[in-house]
Amino acid sequence: MKHVAIIGAGITGLTAAFYLKRKGVPVTVYEACGRVGGVIQSIRKDGFLAESGPNTILETSPRIAQLVRDAGLESRKLNSDPKAEARYVVRGGKPVAMPSSQLGIFTSELLSARAKFALIREPFIPPRRDDKEESVAEFVTRRLNREFLDRMVDALVAGIYAGDPHKLSVRHALPRLKALEDKYGSLIKGQVRGARERKKSGAVARDRAPKFSFDEGLQVLPDALAAQLGESVKLNSPVTKLTQMSDGWRVTSSTGEIEHGAVIYCGTAFKLAELKIESQAPLNFSAFAEIRYPPVASVVLGFRREDVTHPCAGFGMLIPGIEGFKILGTIFSSALFPNRAPAGHVLLSIYVGGERQPELAALPSDELVKRVCEDLRVLLGVKGRPVFTHHHFWPRAIPQYNVGYGRFKDLFDEIESKSPGLFFAGSFRDGVSLGDSIVSGGNIAGRVEEFLKISGGGATGQK
Ligand SMILES: Cc1cc2nc3c(=O)[nH]c(=O)nc-3n(C[C@H](O)[C@H](O)[C@H](O)COP(=O)(O)OP(=O)(O)OC[C@H]3O[C@@H](n4cnc5c(N)ncnc54)[C@H](O)[C@@H]3O)c2cc1C
């Protein structure tokens, strides 16, 4: 039986390890830190439950719910409050609710008459059929207009990537948007026909997909997967070198050298670039250092209910750069899930920095909280000081699928084809959401299982 090494105990690595182990494949998960979960980090303190990293999982694939079931976590899963659906985008210094229906955009104060006219005109704009890779900004201004970019899409990409629409590639960062143009010739036609097709097939649109967490936050999921993996997870074990052998790979970590039949790299792109490699075909990971991960600070603040004028009864608010605030966006955490704050309190998760203002992310805690509170005073009518504060700085937060990202994807394909038994999965390759990472981890487990069968080190089929 060939043993598989998995590098990184974030959600991708743990999902891959969990499914391989269920198939009877022995695994070792090497994790550089002293904890599992990667960027998932839930902290219970003073009656509040703060998330330093992601807040919710969007159920965009049935495989996500399947993992929750397989991990035995259904009873601990918390769907977000259906009343907390409203999303706000800031315009003129105040949060304006996004329309809940597509037609609602025409009566919304979020866009001017000119931008609404751009929507009506959009189906008549011919689709681009050449191979030029556009930025998100180029794509949106071509199909809609500048106001759509500055007012809506800039806020949206700040929420997903903490990114810059002028750098992000529409093909790689927002592939579903590009696919609407490719398949239907127009975003509006695609929305309408896509809705009809989903109605027939029972599929759920991404913006309608259910959101969830767990009773003690998202950390519950990696903890449960790690508990089932038991001794197979090696914490404080950074992998520093991979050496190709005649029949697999030798993994060098801080705890020694072990040979494995296959290796799955589920770490970050910038750490991959630091890995030493000795292989039959010349391989070079240094190009992956060019994948940009901007800094982000997450600031989680608890306030007395009476100190916040806005009801905060929705998912959260996004802030376009053009509005000139420090914060990128805020999730109304205590409206989403019932146990996030003590009674009579509001919990807000605020993100700062990203590509928009990277220098702000690294500010010391006190200064950051002060600036965030200045913004919240204007945007949400926050009066008092926070009664709860939690701050986490991510020096390199989320991989940016910028224009030209295809060359990194091609390089992963090329390395995998040149070096049998070496695989890559995770947010630098298969999409940056938690759902994407879960699907990525499950897919790579399947591919490695196939590889082991073909190379004569197959699974026993036990669970
Ligand atoms: C601030 C923030 C907010 C987010 N919010 C959301 C959200 O609300 N919803 C959502 O869907 N997504 C969100 N995301 C994105 C999502 O959380 C990530 O894309 C996903 O968790 C990535 O998981 P991963 O396992 O691929 O990588 P990671 O979580 O980065 O895990 C990689 C692991 O590999 C380890 N590692 C790296 N190199 C080595 C090595 N050489 N040896 C051993 N171990 C190594 C690292 O220590 C780390 O533990 C957010 C991300 C951030 C940063």
Short mmCIF file of C-alpha atoms and ligand atoms in Angstrom, two decimals:
data_model
loop_
_atom_site.label_atom_id
_atom_site.label_comp_id
_atom_site.label_asym_id
_atom_site.label_seq_id
_atom_site.Cartn_x
_atom_site.Cartn_y
_atom_site.Cartn_z
CA MET A 1 0.00 0.00 0.00
CA LYS A 2 1.50 3.30 -1.06
CA HIS A 3 1.48 6.08 1.48
CA VAL A 4 0.41 9.57 0.34
CA ALA A 5 1.94 12.78 1.71
CA ILE A 6 -0.32 15.82 1.91
CA ILE A 7 1.39 19.13 2.47
CA GLY A 8 -0.81 21.66 4.30
CA ALA A 9 -3.66 21.10 6.78
CA GLY A 10 -5.92 23.86 5.45
CA ILE A 11 -9.39 22.83 4.30
CA THR A 12 -8.06 21.58 0.93
CA GLY A 13 -5.41 19.28 2.41
CA LEU A 14 -7.69 17.96 5.15
CA THR A 15 -10.51 17.22 2.68
CA ALA A 16 -8.10 15.35 0.39
CA ALA A 17 -6.61 13.40 3.32
CA PHE A 18 -10.05 12.59 4.77
CA TYR A 19 -11.36 11.12 1.52
CA LEU A 20 -8.16 9.19 0.76
CA LYS A 21 -8.18 7.68 4.24
CA ARG A 22 -11.84 6.65 3.86
CA LYS A 23 -10.77 4.76 0.73
CA GLY A 24 -8.15 2.91 2.75
CA VAL A 25 -5.15 4.89 1.46
CA PRO A 26 -2.66 5.62 4.25
CA VAL A 27 -1.87 9.35 4.49
CA THR A 28 0.40 11.72 6.35
CA VAL A 29 -0.59 15.39 6.51
CA TYR A 30 2.35 17.72 7.07
CA GLU A 31 1.39 21.09 8.55
CA ALA A 32 3.91 23.86 9.11
CA CYS A 33 1.95 25.50 11.98
CA GLY A 34 0.86 24.21 15.35
CA ARG A 35 -2.84 24.06 14.36
CA VAL A 36 -5.09 22.85 11.55
CA GLY A 37 -7.44 24.89 9.35
CA GLY A 38 -5.02 27.23 7.54
CA VAL A 39 -6.79 30.58 7.19
CA ILE A 40 -9.88 29.22 8.98
CA GLN A 41 -9.57 30.42 12.57
CA SER A 42 -12.54 30.78 14.95
CA ILE A 43 -12.02 32.29 18.40
CA ARG A 44 -14.52 32.18 21.27
CA LYS A 45 -13.80 35.00 23.76
CA ASP A 46 -15.87 37.01 26.26
CA GLY A 47 -19.14 35.57 24.94
CA PHE A 48 -18.34 36.54 21.31
CA LEU A 49 -17.34 34.19 18.50
CA ALA A 50 -14.90 35.82 16.07
CA GLU A 51 -13.63 34.52 12.76
CA SER A 52 -10.12 35.75 11.88
CA GLY A 53 -10.46 34.43 8.34
CA PRO A 54 -13.52 33.25 6.42
CA ASN A 55 -16.99 33.71 7.94
CA THR A 56 -19.30 31.55 5.85
CA ILE A 57 -19.29 28.69 3.38
CA LEU A 58 -21.44 29.17 0.30
CA GLU A 59 -23.08 25.87 -0.63
CA THR A 60 -22.35 26.05 -4.34
CA SER A 61 -21.82 22.31 -4.85
CA PRO A 62 -23.58 19.26 -3.36
CA ARG A 63 -20.10 17.99 -2.45
CA ILE A 64 -19.87 20.63 0.29
CA ALA A 65 -22.94 19.33 2.14
CA GLN A 66 -21.64 15.81 1.50
CA LEU A 67 -18.39 16.59 3.32
CA VAL A 68 -20.35 17.99 6.28
CA ARG A 69 -22.39 14.75 6.39
CA ASP A 70 -19.33 12.53 5.94
CA ALA A 71 -17.56 14.36 8.76
CA GLY A 72 -20.58 13.72 11.02
CA LEU A 73 -21.24 17.43 11.49
CA GLU A 74 -24.84 17.83 10.34
CA SER A 75 -26.11 18.46 13.86
CA ARG A 76 -23.52 21.23 14.34
CA LYS A 77 -24.15 22.96 11.01
CA LEU A 78 -25.85 26.37 11.22
CA ASN A 79 -27.52 27.81 8.15
CA SER A 80 -27.46 31.59 8.07
CA ASP A 81 -30.64 33.30 9.20
CA PRO A 82 -32.90 33.55 6.10
CA LYS A 83 -33.95 37.02 7.33
CA ALA A 84 -30.32 38.16 7.02
CA GLU A 85 -30.24 38.13 3.22
CA ALA A 86 -29.96 41.87 2.56
CA ARG A 87 -26.63 42.99 1.14
CA TYR A 88 -25.72 46.64 1.18
CA VAL A 89 -23.43 48.60 -1.09
CA VAL A 90 -22.33 52.03 0.03
CA ARG A 91 -23.30 55.01 -2.12
CA GLY A 92 -22.96 58.62 -1.04
CA GLY A 93 -21.64 57.55 2.37
CA LYS A 94 -24.59 55.36 3.30
CA PRO A 95 -25.37 51.65 2.86
CA VAL A 96 -28.02 51.08 0.19
CA ALA A 97 -29.74 47.66 0.02
CA MET A 98 -29.06 45.76 -3.17
CA PRO A 99 -32.29 44.88 -4.96
CA SER A 100 -33.52 41.38 -4.22
CA SER A 101 -34.81 40.83 -7.77
CA GLN A 102 -33.16 41.51 -11.12
CA LEU A 103 -35.82 44.01 -12.10
CA GLY A 104 -35.38 45.82 -8.79
CA ILE A 105 -32.13 47.30 -10.08
CA PHE A 106 -34.18 49.72 -12.23
CA THR A 107 -35.78 51.35 -9.20
CA SER A 108 -32.70 51.17 -6.97
CA GLU A 109 -30.80 54.29 -5.89
CA LEU A 110 -27.56 52.35 -6.24
CA LEU A 111 -27.18 53.26 -9.92
CA SER A 112 -27.80 56.40 -11.96
CA ALA A 113 -30.19 56.52 -14.92
CA ARG A 114 -27.16 56.32 -17.23
CA ALA A 115 -26.00 53.03 -15.64
CA LYS A 116 -29.54 51.65 -15.83
CA PHE A 117 -29.59 52.51 -19.53
CA ALA A 118 -26.27 50.65 -19.92
CA LEU A 119 -28.05 47.56 -18.57
CA ILE A 120 -30.85 47.86 -21.15
CA ARG A 121 -28.26 48.29 -23.90
CA GLU A 122 -26.04 45.38 -22.77
CA PRO A 123 -27.76 42.55 -24.73
CA PHE A 124 -27.07 44.49 -27.95
CA ILE A 125 -23.31 44.74 -27.38
CA PRO A 126 -21.61 42.08 -29.51
CA PRO A 127 -19.68 39.45 -27.57
CA ARG A 128 -15.92 39.48 -27.79
CA ARG A 129 -14.84 36.35 -29.64
CA ASP A 130 -11.06 36.85 -29.90
CA ASP A 131 -8.59 35.42 -27.40
CA LYS A 132 -7.59 38.66 -25.70
CA GLU A 133 -7.62 38.19 -21.96
CA GLU A 134 -9.38 41.17 -20.39
CA SER A 135 -9.19 42.49 -16.86
CA VAL A 136 -12.45 42.56 -14.91
CA ALA A 137 -12.44 46.36 -15.35
CA GLU A 138 -12.04 46.17 -19.15
CA PHE A 139 -14.78 43.57 -19.42
CA VAL A 140 -17.29 45.47 -17.28
CA THR A 141 -16.70 48.85 -18.96
CA ARG A 142 -16.98 47.21 -22.40
CA ARG A 143 -20.25 45.41 -21.66
CA LEU A 144 -21.79 47.92 -19.20
CA ASN A 145 -20.10 51.15 -18.19
CA ARG A 146 -17.61 52.81 -15.88
CA GLU A 147 -20.19 53.44 -13.18
CA PHE A 148 -20.98 49.71 -12.94
CA LEU A 149 -17.29 49.10 -12.45
CA ASP A 150 -16.72 51.81 -9.86
CA ARG A 151 -19.97 51.37 -7.94
CA MET A 152 -20.72 47.64 -8.04
CA VAL A 153 -17.94 45.45 -9.39
CA ASP A 154 -15.14 47.18 -7.48
CA ALA A 155 -17.07 46.50 -4.26
CA LEU A 156 -17.77 42.90 -5.28
CA VAL A 157 -14.13 42.03 -6.02
CA ALA A 158 -13.07 43.71 -2.79
CA GLY A 159 -15.46 41.32 -1.03
CA ILE A 160 -14.23 38.16 -2.75
CA TYR A 161 -10.56 38.80 -3.50
CA ALA A 162 -9.67 42.00 -1.62
CA GLY A 163 -8.54 42.58 -5.19
CA ASP A 164 -8.18 45.23 -7.90
CA PRO A 165 -10.57 44.87 -10.86
CA HIS A 166 -7.99 46.53 -13.11
CA LYS A 167 -5.58 43.64 -12.41
CA LEU A 168 -7.89 40.66 -11.93
CA SER A 169 -8.53 38.56 -15.03
CA VAL A 170 -12.22 38.20 -15.86
CA ARG A 171 -11.55 34.74 -17.32
CA HIS A 172 -9.81 33.42 -14.21
CA ALA A 173 -11.25 35.50 -11.35
CA LEU A 174 -14.91 35.70 -12.43
CA PRO A 175 -15.18 32.77 -14.86
CA ARG A 176 -18.98 32.52 -14.54
CA LEU A 177 -19.37 36.12 -15.70
CA LYS A 178 -17.15 35.52 -18.72
CA ALA A 179 -18.99 32.27 -19.44
CA LEU A 180 -22.29 34.18 -19.71
CA GLU A 181 -20.83 36.23 -22.56
CA ASP A 182 -19.21 33.18 -24.18
CA LYS A 183 -22.33 31.00 -23.98
CA TYR A 184 -25.21 33.46 -24.40
CA GLY A 185 -23.51 36.47 -26.01
CA SER A 186 -24.66 38.76 -23.19
CA LEU A 187 -24.75 38.93 -19.39
CA ILE A 188 -28.44 39.85 -19.27
CA LYS A 189 -29.49 37.14 -21.73
CA GLY A 190 -27.32 34.70 -19.80
CA GLN A 191 -28.96 35.66 -16.49
CA VAL A 192 -32.44 35.13 -17.91
CA ARG A 193 -31.71 31.89 -19.78
CA GLY A 194 -29.46 30.61 -16.99
CA ALA A 195 -32.33 31.10 -14.52
CA ARG A 196 -34.66 29.10 -16.80
CA GLU A 197 -32.07 26.32 -17.18
CA ARG A 198 -31.46 26.21 -13.42
CA LYS A 199 -35.21 25.98 -12.80
CA LYS A 200 -35.31 22.90 -15.04
CA SER A 201 -32.19 21.25 -13.60
CA GLY A 202 -32.78 22.20 -9.94
CA ALA A 203 -29.36 23.92 -9.74
CA VAL A 204 -28.91 26.94 -7.44
CA ALA A 205 -27.47 30.29 -8.58
CA ARG A 206 -24.36 31.35 -6.71
CA ASP A 207 -26.02 34.46 -5.26
CA ARG A 208 -28.93 32.33 -4.00
CA ALA A 209 -26.79 29.46 -2.64
CA PRO A 210 -27.32 28.79 1.08
CA LYS A 211 -24.61 30.00 3.46
CA PHE A 212 -23.57 28.19 6.59
CA SER A 213 -21.14 27.86 9.44
CA PHE A 214 -21.12 25.73 12.62
CA ASP A 215 -22.14 26.23 16.25
CA GLU A 216 -18.56 27.10 17.22
CA GLY A 217 -17.58 28.69 13.91
CA LEU A 218 -15.89 27.35 10.79
CA GLN A 219 -12.98 25.89 12.78
CA VAL A 220 -15.35 23.02 13.68
CA LEU A 221 -14.90 21.56 10.17
CA PRO A 222 -11.07 21.29 10.04
CA ASP A 223 -11.01 20.16 13.67
CA ALA A 224 -13.48 17.34 12.94
CA LEU A 225 -11.56 16.23 9.83
CA ALA A 226 -8.26 16.32 11.75
CA ALA A 227 -9.78 14.34 14.64
CA GLN A 228 -10.76 11.58 12.21
CA LEU A 229 -7.28 11.63 10.67
CA GLY A 230 -5.75 11.30 14.15
CA GLU A 231 -2.02 10.54 14.23
CA SER A 232 -1.81 11.02 10.46
CA VAL A 233 -1.67 14.80 10.97
CA LYS A 234 1.81 16.04 11.84
CA LEU A 235 1.72 19.59 13.21
CA ASN A 236 4.80 21.88 13.35
CA SER A 237 6.22 19.91 10.42
CA PRO A 238 7.04 22.29 7.55
CA VAL A 239 8.08 20.45 4.40
CA THR A 240 11.28 21.89 2.97
CA LYS A 241 12.25 19.54 0.16
CA LEU A 242 10.84 16.98 -2.26
CA THR A 243 13.10 14.39 -3.91
CA GLN A 244 11.87 12.17 -6.70
CA MET A 245 12.71 8.46 -6.17
CA SER A 246 12.35 5.55 -8.58
CA ASP A 247 8.94 4.71 -7.09
CA GLY A 248 7.62 7.90 -5.48
CA TRP A 249 8.81 10.93 -3.55
CA ARG A 250 10.95 11.51 -0.50
CA VAL A 251 9.50 14.26 1.68
CA THR A 252 11.92 16.19 3.88
CA SER A 253 10.27 18.00 6.77
CA SER A 254 11.49 19.42 10.06
CA THR A 255 10.74 16.00 11.58
CA GLY A 256 12.81 13.88 9.14
CA GLU A 257 12.66 12.19 5.74
CA ILE A 258 9.95 9.76 4.65
CA GLU A 259 9.22 8.15 1.28
CA HIS A 260 5.70 8.34 -0.14
CA GLY A 261 4.01 6.91 -3.23
CA ALA A 262 2.52 10.32 -4.06
CA VAL A 263 2.57 13.88 -2.78
CA ILE A 264 -0.25 16.45 -2.86
CA TYR A 265 0.81 20.04 -2.30
CA CYS A 266 -2.06 21.95 -0.63
CA GLY A 267 -0.11 24.85 0.88
CA THR A 268 0.18 28.38 -0.48
CA ALA A 269 1.80 29.42 -3.76
CA PHE A 270 4.40 31.60 -2.02
CA LYS A 271 5.52 28.70 0.22
CA LEU A 272 5.62 26.40 -2.81
CA ALA A 273 8.13 28.76 -4.40
CA GLU A 274 10.44 28.19 -1.40
CA LEU A 275 10.33 24.39 -1.62
CA LYS A 276 13.54 22.69 -2.79
CA ILE A 277 12.98 20.07 -5.44
CA GLU A 278 15.16 17.29 -6.86
CA SER A 279 13.49 15.55 -9.77
CA GLN A 280 14.25 13.58 -12.92
CA ALA A 281 12.77 16.25 -15.22
CA PRO A 282 14.07 19.71 -14.36
CA LEU A 283 11.37 21.44 -12.29
CA ASN A 284 11.30 24.95 -10.98
CA PHE A 285 8.77 26.29 -8.51
CA SER A 286 10.24 29.80 -8.28
CA ALA A 287 7.68 31.28 -10.75
CA PHE A 288 4.93 30.73 -8.15
CA ALA A 289 6.46 33.49 -6.01
CA GLU A 290 4.95 35.88 -8.59
CA ILE A 291 1.40 34.96 -7.56
CA ARG A 292 0.32 37.97 -5.57
CA TYR A 293 -1.36 37.63 -2.16
CA PRO A 294 -2.16 41.16 -0.85
CA PRO A 295 -2.22 41.86 2.90
CA VAL A 296 -5.58 41.98 4.68
CA ALA A 297 -6.47 42.80 8.28
CA SER A 298 -9.61 41.38 9.79
CA VAL A 299 -11.03 43.39 12.66
CA VAL A 300 -13.91 41.86 14.59
CA LEU A 301 -15.75 44.30 16.83
CA GLY A 302 -18.59 43.83 19.30
CA PHE A 303 -20.83 46.78 20.22
CA ARG A 304 -23.79 47.26 22.52
CA ARG A 305 -26.94 47.14 20.38
CA GLU A 306 -27.95 50.63 21.47
CA ASP A 307 -24.60 52.00 20.24
CA VAL A 308 -25.28 50.99 16.61
CA THR A 309 -27.96 53.00 14.81
CA HIS A 310 -28.17 50.78 11.69
CA PRO A 311 -30.20 47.58 12.22
CA CYS A 312 -27.36 45.48 10.68
CA ALA A 313 -30.06 42.96 9.83
CA GLY A 314 -28.50 41.50 6.71
CA PHE A 315 -25.43 39.73 5.35
CA GLY A 316 -23.22 42.80 5.34
CA MET A 317 -22.06 45.81 3.35
CA LEU A 318 -19.49 46.32 0.63
CA ILE A 319 -17.74 49.60 0.02
CA PRO A 320 -16.52 50.68 -3.42
CA GLY A 321 -13.12 52.42 -3.41
CA ILE A 322 -14.64 55.53 -4.98
CA GLU A 323 -16.42 56.21 -1.65
CA GLY A 324 -13.05 56.90 0.02
CA PHE A 325 -13.43 54.84 3.20
CA LYS A 326 -10.72 52.74 4.88
CA ILE A 327 -12.73 49.54 5.13
CA LEU A 328 -13.36 47.15 2.24
CA GLY A 329 -16.46 45.56 3.68
CA THR A 330 -18.24 44.40 6.81
CA ILE A 331 -20.11 41.21 7.59
CA PHE A 332 -23.00 41.52 10.05
CA SER A 333 -21.89 38.33 11.84
CA SER A 334 -24.39 38.41 14.70
CA ALA A 335 -27.31 38.79 12.25
CA LEU A 336 -26.15 35.76 10.25
CA PHE A 337 -25.72 33.30 13.11
CA PRO A 338 -27.45 33.37 16.50
CA ASN A 339 -24.58 32.54 18.84
CA ARG A 340 -21.98 35.08 17.73
CA ALA A 341 -22.59 37.76 20.36
CA PRO A 342 -24.19 37.95 23.82
CA ALA A 343 -27.81 39.20 23.93
CA GLY A 344 -28.11 42.93 23.33
CA HIS A 345 -24.90 43.11 21.30
CA VAL A 346 -23.88 43.32 17.64
CA LEU A 347 -20.81 41.62 16.15
CA LEU A 348 -19.24 43.04 12.99
CA SER A 349 -16.40 41.46 10.97
CA ILE A 350 -14.54 44.14 9.06
CA TYR A 351 -11.83 43.72 6.42
CA VAL A 352 -9.17 46.35 5.68
CA GLY A 353 -6.30 46.61 3.17
CA GLY A 354 -6.20 44.32 0.16
CA GLU A 355 -4.98 45.64 -3.19
CA ARG A 356 -6.91 48.88 -2.58
CA GLN A 357 -4.93 50.11 0.46
CA PRO A 358 -2.35 47.44 1.34
CA GLU A 359 -0.51 49.80 3.71
CA LEU A 360 -3.53 50.01 6.03
CA ALA A 361 -3.65 46.27 6.67
CA ALA A 362 -0.38 46.33 8.60
CA LEU A 363 -1.37 49.12 11.02
CA PRO A 364 -1.06 48.31 14.72
CA SER A 365 -4.25 47.09 16.38
CA ASP A 366 -5.16 50.31 18.24
CA GLU A 367 -4.69 52.52 15.19
CA LEU A 368 -6.62 50.13 12.97
CA VAL A 369 -9.58 49.88 15.37
CA LYS A 370 -9.62 53.69 15.65
CA ARG A 371 -9.79 54.13 11.86
CA VAL A 372 -12.37 51.36 11.42
CA CYS A 373 -14.57 52.96 14.10
CA GLU A 374 -14.34 56.34 12.31
CA ASP A 375 -15.76 54.67 9.17
CA LEU A 376 -18.42 52.75 11.12
CA ARG A 377 -19.57 55.97 12.77
CA VAL A 378 -20.42 57.41 9.34
CA LEU A 379 -21.67 54.23 7.70
CA LEU A 380 -23.62 52.49 10.46
CA GLY A 381 -24.09 55.23 13.02
CA VAL A 382 -21.86 53.49 15.56
CA LYS A 383 -21.65 55.70 18.66
CA GLY A 384 -19.80 54.04 21.51
CA ARG A 385 -16.51 52.23 21.75
CA PRO A 386 -16.40 48.49 21.00
CA VAL A 387 -16.86 46.23 24.02
CA PHE A 388 -15.09 43.40 22.17
CA THR A 389 -12.11 43.57 19.82
CA HIS A 390 -10.30 40.87 17.90
CA HIS A 391 -7.71 41.68 15.24
CA HIS A 392 -5.76 39.41 12.88
CA PHE A 393 -3.22 40.49 10.28
CA TRP A 394 -2.82 38.31 7.18
CA PRO A 395 0.42 39.48 5.49
CA ARG A 396 -0.49 37.37 2.45
CA ALA A 397 -4.22 36.67 2.39
CA ILE A 398 -5.84 35.60 -0.89
CA PRO A 399 -4.21 34.64 -4.23
CA GLN A 400 -5.01 37.15 -6.97
CA TYR A 401 -6.10 35.61 -10.26
CA ASN A 402 -4.67 38.54 -12.20
CA VAL A 403 -4.45 38.87 -15.99
CA GLY A 404 -1.99 36.22 -17.21
CA TYR A 405 -2.88 33.76 -14.41
CA GLY A 406 -3.28 31.06 -17.06
CA ARG A 407 0.48 30.65 -17.20
CA PHE A 408 0.51 29.47 -13.55
CA LYS A 409 -2.35 27.07 -14.21
CA ASP A 410 -0.50 25.73 -17.28
CA LEU A 411 2.64 25.34 -15.18
CA PHE A 412 0.79 23.21 -12.60
CA ASP A 413 -0.51 21.00 -15.43
CA GLU A 414 2.97 20.75 -16.94
CA ILE A 415 4.68 19.87 -13.64
CA GLU A 416 2.07 17.21 -12.88
CA SER A 417 2.50 15.65 -16.32
CA LYS A 418 6.32 15.65 -16.07
CA SER A 419 6.50 14.31 -12.52
CA PRO A 420 4.21 11.35 -11.85
CA GLY A 421 2.95 11.25 -8.28
CA LEU A 422 3.18 14.98 -7.65
CA PHE A 423 -0.14 16.84 -7.42
CA PHE A 424 -1.36 20.37 -6.57
CA ALA A 425 -4.68 21.52 -5.13
CA GLY A 426 -6.08 24.50 -3.32
CA SER A 427 -7.02 28.14 -3.58
CA PHE A 428 -4.05 29.04 -5.81
CA ARG A 429 -5.34 26.66 -8.49
CA ASP A 430 -9.03 25.81 -8.26
CA GLY A 431 -10.84 28.94 -7.00
CA VAL A 432 -10.50 30.99 -3.84
CA SER A 433 -13.70 30.21 -1.91
CA LEU A 434 -13.99 27.59 0.82
CA GLY A 435 -16.44 25.70 -1.37
CA ASP A 436 -13.92 25.71 -4.23
CA SER A 437 -11.24 24.41 -1.82
CA ILE A 438 -13.47 21.58 -0.59
CA VAL A 439 -14.25 20.54 -4.17
CA SER A 440 -10.56 20.87 -5.05
CA GLY A 441 -9.54 18.62 -2.12
CA GLY A 442 -12.16 16.02 -3.02
CA ASN A 443 -11.17 16.03 -6.70
CA ILE A 444 -7.47 15.64 -6.00
CA ALA A 445 -8.19 12.71 -3.67
CA GLY A 446 -9.98 11.01 -6.59
CA ARG A 447 -7.13 11.72 -9.00
CA VAL A 448 -4.50 10.39 -6.58
CA GLU A 449 -6.54 7.26 -5.93
CA GLU A 450 -6.66 6.64 -9.70
CA PHE A 451 -2.92 7.27 -9.98
CA LEU A 452 -2.19 4.76 -7.20
CA LYS A 453 -4.36 2.13 -8.90
CA ILE A 454 -2.58 2.61 -12.22
CA SER A 455 0.87 2.67 -10.65
CA GLY A 456 0.18 -0.49 -8.63
CA GLY A 457 -0.25 0.98 -5.16
CA GLY A 458 -4.04 1.02 -5.05
CA ALA A 459 -6.48 1.44 -2.21
CA THR A 460 -8.06 -1.42 -0.28
CA GLY A 461 -11.53 0.08 -0.61
CA GLN A 462 -12.10 0.08 3.16
CA LYS A 463 -13.78 3.07 4.85
C1 LIG B 1 -9.32 36.98 5.54
C2 LIG B 1 -9.96 35.94 4.66
C3 LIG B 1 -11.35 35.87 4.58
C4 LIG B 1 -11.96 34.92 3.76
N1 LIG B 1 -13.33 34.82 3.73
C5 LIG B 1 -13.93 33.81 3.05
C6 LIG B 1 -15.33 33.55 3.20
O1 LIG B 1 -16.05 34.20 4.00
N2 LIG B 1 -15.87 32.52 2.47
C7 LIG B 1 -15.11 31.75 1.63
O2 LIG B 1 -15.67 30.87 0.97
N3 LIG B 1 -13.77 31.94 1.51
C8 LIG B 1 -13.16 32.93 2.22
N4 LIG B 1 -11.80 33.07 2.17
C9 LIG B 1 -11.01 32.16 1.30
C10 LIG B 1 -10.84 30.75 1.91
O3 LIG B 1 -10.81 30.82 3.30
C11 LIG B 1 -9.55 30.10 1.42
O4 LIG B 1 -9.47 30.16 0.01
C12 LIG B 1 -9.43 28.63 1.81
O5 LIG B 1 -9.61 28.48 3.20
C13 LIG B 1 -8.06 28.11 1.37
O6 LIG B 1 -7.82 26.84 1.93
P1 LIG B 1 -6.50 26.05 1.58
O7 LIG B 1 -6.51 24.79 2.37
O8 LIG B 1 -6.37 25.89 0.10
O9 LIG B 1 -5.27 26.99 2.02
P2 LIG B 1 -4.84 27.54 3.44
O10 LIG B 1 -5.98 27.75 4.35
O11 LIG B 1 -3.95 28.70 3.14
O12 LIG B 1 -3.97 26.37 4.06
C14 LIG B 1 -2.68 26.04 3.61
C15 LIG B 1 -1.93 25.37 4.76
O13 LIG B 1 -0.69 24.86 4.24
C16 LIG B 1 0.31 25.06 5.21
N5 LIG B 1 1.60 25.03 4.52
C17 LIG B 1 2.06 25.87 3.56
N6 LIG B 1 3.30 25.49 3.16
C18 LIG B 1 3.62 24.38 3.89
C19 LIG B 1 4.77 23.54 3.92
N7 LIG B 1 5.83 23.75 3.15
N8 LIG B 1 4.76 22.49 4.78
C20 LIG B 1 3.69 22.24 5.58
N9 LIG B 1 2.58 23.02 5.58
C21 LIG B 1 2.54 24.07 4.74
C22 LIG B 1 -0.04 26.41 5.83
O14 LIG B 1 0.55 26.56 7.09
C23 LIG B 1 -1.57 26.33 5.89
O15 LIG B 1 -2.02 25.79 7.11
C24 LIG B 1 -11.15 34.02 2.98
C25 LIG B 1 -9.76 34.08 3.08
C26 LIG B 1 -9.16 35.02 3.92
C27 LIG B 1 -7.66 35.06 4.04
#
